[in-house]
Amino acid sequence: MTDIARADTGASRLAANRERIASRIVGRERELELTLAAVAAGRDILLEGPPGTSKTTMLSAITEEWGIPLLFVEGNADLTPAKLVGHHNPARVLQEDYSAENFVAGPLVEAMKEGGFLYIEEFNRAPEDTLNTLLTAMADRSIAVPRVGRIRAKPTFRVIASMNPYDNVGTTRLSTSVHDRLNRLAVDYQDAPSEERIVALRTAAQGEFGERLIADAVAVTRATRRHPDLKQGSSVRGAIDCVLVATKLAELRDLRSPDDERYPELVFDAMIVSLSGRIHLDEAIETTPERVLREIWEDRFILEPHAAAPG
């Protein structure tokens, strides 16, 4: 087979990968294509965006398609190099001394050995010395572990990082060395139709009542991202929970139609439960989550009732 034929075959396989993966994800065609191109090129990548923007869903779909593991690590102050790389079993060390057989692999070594994706969430919350542990693994695709030897990564090993650019509490600034070894892609919220499709899939809400509830839940959730008193609004997970809670409230209150006069208040009650803990107030503003949500609810159901009406 010629080099051109091999390249054509590889390109066709990658395009087929993209189509199969895209069938599992809603409204992330561009981000999927760019992420897939980066990891297929053998690169590590930082996905920068707020929670609930399908980053994990996208990575899960890619690793499932490739038949490799996705290992999750939560970045926080307790993530030490030893927790990332691994450690020797203390009980066996006392009995048998240090040896490669007594080594308990951490997620980094496990991902390298299995050729998986090491996915570090809240990347900028991890200590600097822990992140520096990744530098050799990313640059050389191998690391040296004391009393174990050199661990070499399989070809499909990747480091995938994610962080929320809007959150600066308890975070650290990434060093130039870390930035230099990572590609980067900004992943923002999806558009309203995509979020409505996600909520419909996750809640299975149907019929006139379900469709109206999905539209209202997505609208008020998206409004939290624009409210001037909020530093950060809710992700689509808030809309999903709003629909689920409202559906059960409707059963408890025997409310079956969105035309029922009690419907707007039902949506507000569901908003309080599903959204009040997900929104983050501007510290300079003296208000409460409940007051902000009431304003958003009034905009949707009182000031602009046509926006909440069917059609």
Coordinates of C-alpha atoms in Angstrom, one line a residue:
M1 CA 0.0 0.0 0.0
T2 CA 1.4 3.4 -0.9
D3 CA 1.8 6.3 1.5
I4 CA -1.1 8.1 -0.2
A5 CA -3.3 5.1 0.1
R6 CA -2.5 4.7 3.8
A7 CA -3.2 8.4 4.4
D8 CA -6.6 8.1 2.7
T9 CA -7.4 5.0 4.7
G10 CA -6.5 6.8 7.9
A11 CA -8.5 9.9 7.0
S12 CA -11.5 7.7 6.2
R13 CA -11.2 5.9 9.5
L14 CA -10.9 9.2 11.5
A15 CA -14.0 10.6 9.6
A16 CA -15.9 7.5 10.4
N17 CA -14.9 7.9 14.1
R18 CA -16.2 11.4 14.1
E19 CA -19.6 10.4 12.6
R20 CA -20.1 7.6 15.1
I21 CA -19.1 9.8 18.1
A22 CA -21.2 12.7 16.9
S23 CA -24.3 10.5 17.0
R24 CA -23.9 10.3 20.8
I25 CA -23.5 14.1 21.4
V26 CA -25.9 17.0 21.0
G27 CA -24.7 20.3 19.5
R28 CA -21.0 19.8 19.8
E29 CA -19.9 19.1 16.2
R30 CA -17.2 21.8 16.0
E31 CA -15.7 21.1 19.5
L32 CA -15.8 17.4 18.8
E33 CA -14.0 17.8 15.5
L34 CA -11.3 20.0 17.0
T35 CA -10.8 17.8 20.1
L36 CA -10.7 14.6 18.0
A37 CA -8.2 16.2 15.6
A38 CA -5.9 17.1 18.6
V39 CA -6.0 13.7 20.3
A40 CA -5.7 11.8 17.0
A41 CA -2.6 13.9 16.3
G42 CA -1.1 12.6 19.5
R43 CA -1.5 15.9 21.4
D44 CA -2.7 16.6 25.0
I45 CA -5.4 19.2 25.4
L46 CA -6.9 21.6 27.9
L47 CA -10.7 22.1 27.6
E48 CA -11.5 25.4 29.2
G49 CA -15.2 26.2 30.0
P50 CA -17.9 26.2 32.6
P51 CA -19.4 23.0 34.1
G52 CA -22.1 21.3 32.2
T53 CA -20.9 21.9 28.7
S54 CA -20.5 18.3 27.6
K55 CA -16.8 18.0 28.0
T56 CA -16.9 14.7 29.9
T57 CA -19.6 13.4 27.5
M58 CA -17.4 14.2 24.5
L59 CA -14.3 12.5 26.0
S60 CA -16.3 9.5 27.1
A61 CA -17.6 9.1 23.6
I62 CA -14.1 9.3 22.1
T63 CA -12.6 6.8 24.5
E64 CA -15.5 4.4 24.0
E65 CA -15.1 4.6 20.2
W66 CA -11.4 3.9 20.6
G67 CA -11.9 1.1 23.1
I68 CA -9.6 2.7 25.7
P69 CA -10.2 3.7 29.4
L70 CA -11.0 7.2 30.6
L71 CA -9.5 7.8 34.0
F72 CA -10.9 10.6 36.1
V73 CA -8.9 12.7 38.5
E74 CA -10.2 15.6 40.5
G75 CA -7.8 18.5 40.8
N76 CA -7.6 19.8 44.3
A77 CA -5.1 20.7 47.0
D78 CA -5.0 17.1 48.2
L79 CA -3.8 15.8 44.8
T80 CA -0.1 15.0 45.5
P81 CA 2.4 13.6 43.1
A82 CA 2.2 10.3 44.9
K83 CA -1.5 10.1 44.4
L84 CA -1.1 10.8 40.7
V85 CA 1.8 8.5 40.0
G86 CA 1.3 5.8 42.6
H87 CA 3.0 4.4 45.8
H88 CA 4.4 1.3 47.2
N89 CA 2.1 -0.8 49.4
P90 CA 3.3 0.0 53.0
A91 CA 2.3 -3.4 54.4
R92 CA 4.1 -5.3 51.7
V93 CA 7.1 -3.0 51.9
L94 CA 7.5 -3.9 55.7
Q95 CA 7.3 -7.6 54.8
E96 CA 9.3 -7.7 51.6
D97 CA 11.1 -4.4 51.1
Y98 CA 10.6 -2.1 48.1
S99 CA 10.0 -3.8 44.7
A100 CA 8.2 -3.2 41.5
E101 CA 5.6 -5.8 42.5
N102 CA 4.7 -3.8 45.6
F103 CA 4.0 -0.7 43.6
V104 CA 0.4 0.4 43.4
A105 CA -0.1 2.4 40.2
G106 CA -1.8 5.8 40.4
P107 CA -4.1 7.1 37.6
L108 CA -1.2 8.6 35.6
V109 CA 0.8 5.3 35.5
E110 CA -2.4 3.3 34.9
A111 CA -3.4 5.6 32.0
M112 CA 0.1 5.3 30.5
K113 CA 0.2 1.5 30.8
E114 CA -3.3 1.0 29.4
G115 CA -3.1 3.7 26.7
G116 CA -6.0 5.6 28.2
F117 CA -7.0 9.3 28.6
L118 CA -6.0 10.8 32.0
Y119 CA -8.8 13.3 32.5
I120 CA -8.0 15.9 35.2
E121 CA -10.9 18.0 36.1
E122 CA -10.5 21.4 37.9
F123 CA -6.9 21.3 36.6
N124 CA -6.0 24.7 38.0
R125 CA -6.9 23.6 41.5
A126 CA -4.1 21.0 41.7
P127 CA -0.8 22.0 43.3
E128 CA 2.0 23.2 41.1
D129 CA 4.4 20.4 42.0
T130 CA 1.7 17.8 41.1
L131 CA 1.1 19.4 37.7
N132 CA 4.9 19.5 37.1
T133 CA 4.8 15.7 37.5
L134 CA 2.9 15.6 34.2
L135 CA 5.6 17.5 32.3
T136 CA 7.8 14.5 31.5
A137 CA 4.9 12.3 30.8
M138 CA 3.5 14.8 28.3
A139 CA 6.9 15.6 26.7
D140 CA 8.5 12.1 26.6
R141 CA 5.5 9.8 27.0
S142 CA 7.4 8.1 29.8
I143 CA 8.3 8.7 33.4
A144 CA 10.8 7.2 35.8
V145 CA 9.4 5.8 39.0
P146 CA 11.9 5.2 41.9
R147 CA 12.4 1.4 42.6
V148 CA 10.1 0.5 39.7
G149 CA 11.9 1.8 36.6
R150 CA 10.8 3.7 33.5
I151 CA 7.1 3.5 32.6
R152 CA 6.5 4.0 28.9
A153 CA 3.1 5.1 27.6
K154 CA 1.1 3.2 25.0
P155 CA 0.5 5.3 21.8
T156 CA -3.1 6.2 22.7
F157 CA -2.2 7.7 26.1
R158 CA -3.3 11.4 26.4
V159 CA -3.5 14.0 29.2
I160 CA -6.8 15.8 29.0
A161 CA -7.3 18.7 31.4
S162 CA -10.4 20.9 32.1
M163 CA -11.0 24.0 34.1
N164 CA -13.6 26.7 34.7
P165 CA -12.3 30.1 33.5
Y166 CA -14.9 31.9 35.6
D167 CA -13.7 30.4 38.9
N168 CA -10.7 32.0 40.5
V169 CA -11.3 31.0 44.2
G170 CA -8.7 28.4 45.4
T171 CA -7.1 28.2 42.0
T172 CA -3.5 28.5 40.9
R173 CA -2.0 30.1 37.8
L174 CA -0.7 27.5 35.4
S175 CA 3.0 27.7 34.6
T176 CA 4.4 28.5 31.2
S177 CA 5.9 25.0 31.0
V178 CA 2.4 23.4 31.6
H179 CA 0.8 25.7 29.0
D180 CA 3.5 25.0 26.5
R181 CA 2.7 21.3 26.5
L182 CA -1.1 21.6 26.2
N183 CA -3.3 22.5 23.3
R184 CA -6.3 24.5 24.3
L185 CA -10.0 24.7 23.3
A186 CA -12.6 27.0 24.8
V187 CA -15.9 25.2 25.3
D188 CA -18.8 27.5 26.0
Y189 CA -22.5 26.8 26.6
Q190 CA -24.5 25.4 23.7
D191 CA -27.4 27.3 22.0
A192 CA -31.0 27.1 23.2
P193 CA -32.2 24.5 20.7
S194 CA -29.3 22.1 21.6
E195 CA -29.9 22.5 25.3
E196 CA -33.6 21.8 24.8
R197 CA -32.7 18.6 23.0
I198 CA -30.3 17.6 25.8
V199 CA -33.0 18.2 28.5
A200 CA -35.6 16.3 26.4
L201 CA -33.2 13.3 26.2
R202 CA -32.2 13.4 29.9
T203 CA -35.8 13.8 31.2
A204 CA -37.9 12.0 28.7
A205 CA -40.5 14.8 29.2
Q206 CA -43.1 14.5 26.4
G207 CA -46.5 15.9 25.3
E208 CA -47.7 19.5 25.5
F209 CA -46.9 19.8 29.2
G210 CA -43.4 18.3 28.8
E211 CA -42.5 20.4 25.7
R212 CA -43.6 23.6 27.4
L213 CA -41.8 22.7 30.6
I214 CA -38.5 22.0 28.7
A215 CA -38.7 25.4 26.9
D216 CA -39.4 27.3 30.1
A217 CA -36.7 25.5 32.1
V218 CA -34.0 26.1 29.4
A219 CA -35.1 29.7 29.1
V220 CA -34.8 30.6 32.8
T221 CA -31.6 28.6 33.2
R222 CA -30.0 30.5 30.3
A223 CA -31.2 33.7 31.8
T224 CA -29.2 33.0 35.0
R225 CA -26.0 33.4 32.8
R226 CA -27.0 36.9 31.8
H227 CA -28.3 38.3 35.0
P228 CA -26.2 41.3 36.2
D229 CA -26.3 40.2 39.9
L230 CA -24.7 36.8 39.1
K231 CA -21.1 36.0 38.7
Q232 CA -21.9 32.7 37.2
G233 CA -25.2 31.1 36.1
S234 CA -26.3 27.5 35.9
S235 CA -25.4 24.9 33.4
V236 CA -27.9 22.8 31.5
R237 CA -27.9 20.5 34.5
G238 CA -30.1 23.1 36.2
A239 CA -32.6 22.9 33.4
I240 CA -32.7 19.1 33.5
D241 CA -33.3 19.1 37.3
C242 CA -35.9 21.9 36.9
V243 CA -37.9 19.7 34.5
L244 CA -37.6 16.6 36.7
V245 CA -38.6 18.4 39.9
A246 CA -41.4 20.3 38.2
T247 CA -42.8 17.0 36.7
K248 CA -43.0 15.5 40.2
L249 CA -44.5 18.6 41.7
A250 CA -47.2 18.5 39.0
E251 CA -48.0 15.0 40.0
L252 CA -48.3 16.0 43.6
R253 CA -50.5 19.0 42.8
D254 CA -52.6 17.2 40.1
L255 CA -51.5 19.7 37.5
R256 CA -51.7 18.3 34.0
S257 CA -51.7 21.3 31.6
P258 CA -49.3 24.2 31.0
D259 CA -52.5 26.3 30.6
D260 CA -53.4 25.7 34.3
E261 CA -53.2 29.0 36.2
R262 CA -51.0 27.3 38.8
Y263 CA -48.4 26.3 36.2
P264 CA -46.2 29.5 36.4
E265 CA -45.9 29.2 40.2
L266 CA -45.0 25.5 39.8
V267 CA -42.1 26.4 37.6
F268 CA -40.9 29.0 40.1
D269 CA -41.0 26.4 42.9
A270 CA -39.0 24.0 40.7
M271 CA -36.5 26.8 40.0
I272 CA -35.9 27.4 43.6
V273 CA -35.0 23.8 44.2
S274 CA -33.0 23.2 41.1
L275 CA -31.2 26.5 40.4
S276 CA -30.7 28.3 43.7
G277 CA -27.6 26.2 44.6
R278 CA -26.1 26.4 41.1
I279 CA -26.0 30.2 40.7
H280 CA -23.2 32.3 42.2
L281 CA -23.9 35.8 43.3
D282 CA -21.7 38.8 42.7
E283 CA -20.2 39.5 46.2
A284 CA -20.7 43.2 45.6
I285 CA -24.5 42.9 45.3
E286 CA -26.8 42.6 48.4
T287 CA -29.4 40.1 47.2
T288 CA -30.3 36.4 47.5
P289 CA -30.5 33.6 45.0
E290 CA -34.3 33.4 45.6
R291 CA -34.7 37.1 44.8
V292 CA -32.6 36.8 41.6
L293 CA -34.6 33.7 40.5
R294 CA -37.9 35.6 41.2
E295 CA -36.8 38.4 38.9
I296 CA -35.9 35.9 36.1
W297 CA -39.2 34.1 36.6
E298 CA -41.1 37.5 36.4
D299 CA -39.3 38.3 33.2
R300 CA -40.4 35.0 31.7
F301 CA -44.0 34.7 33.0
I302 CA -45.2 38.2 33.7
L303 CA -43.3 40.8 31.8
E304 CA -43.0 38.7 28.7
P305 CA -45.8 36.2 28.9
H306 CA -45.8 35.7 25.1
A307 CA -42.3 34.1 25.5
A308 CA -43.7 31.4 27.7
A309 CA -46.8 30.8 25.6
P310 CA -47.0 27.7 23.3
G311 CA -45.6 28.4 19.9

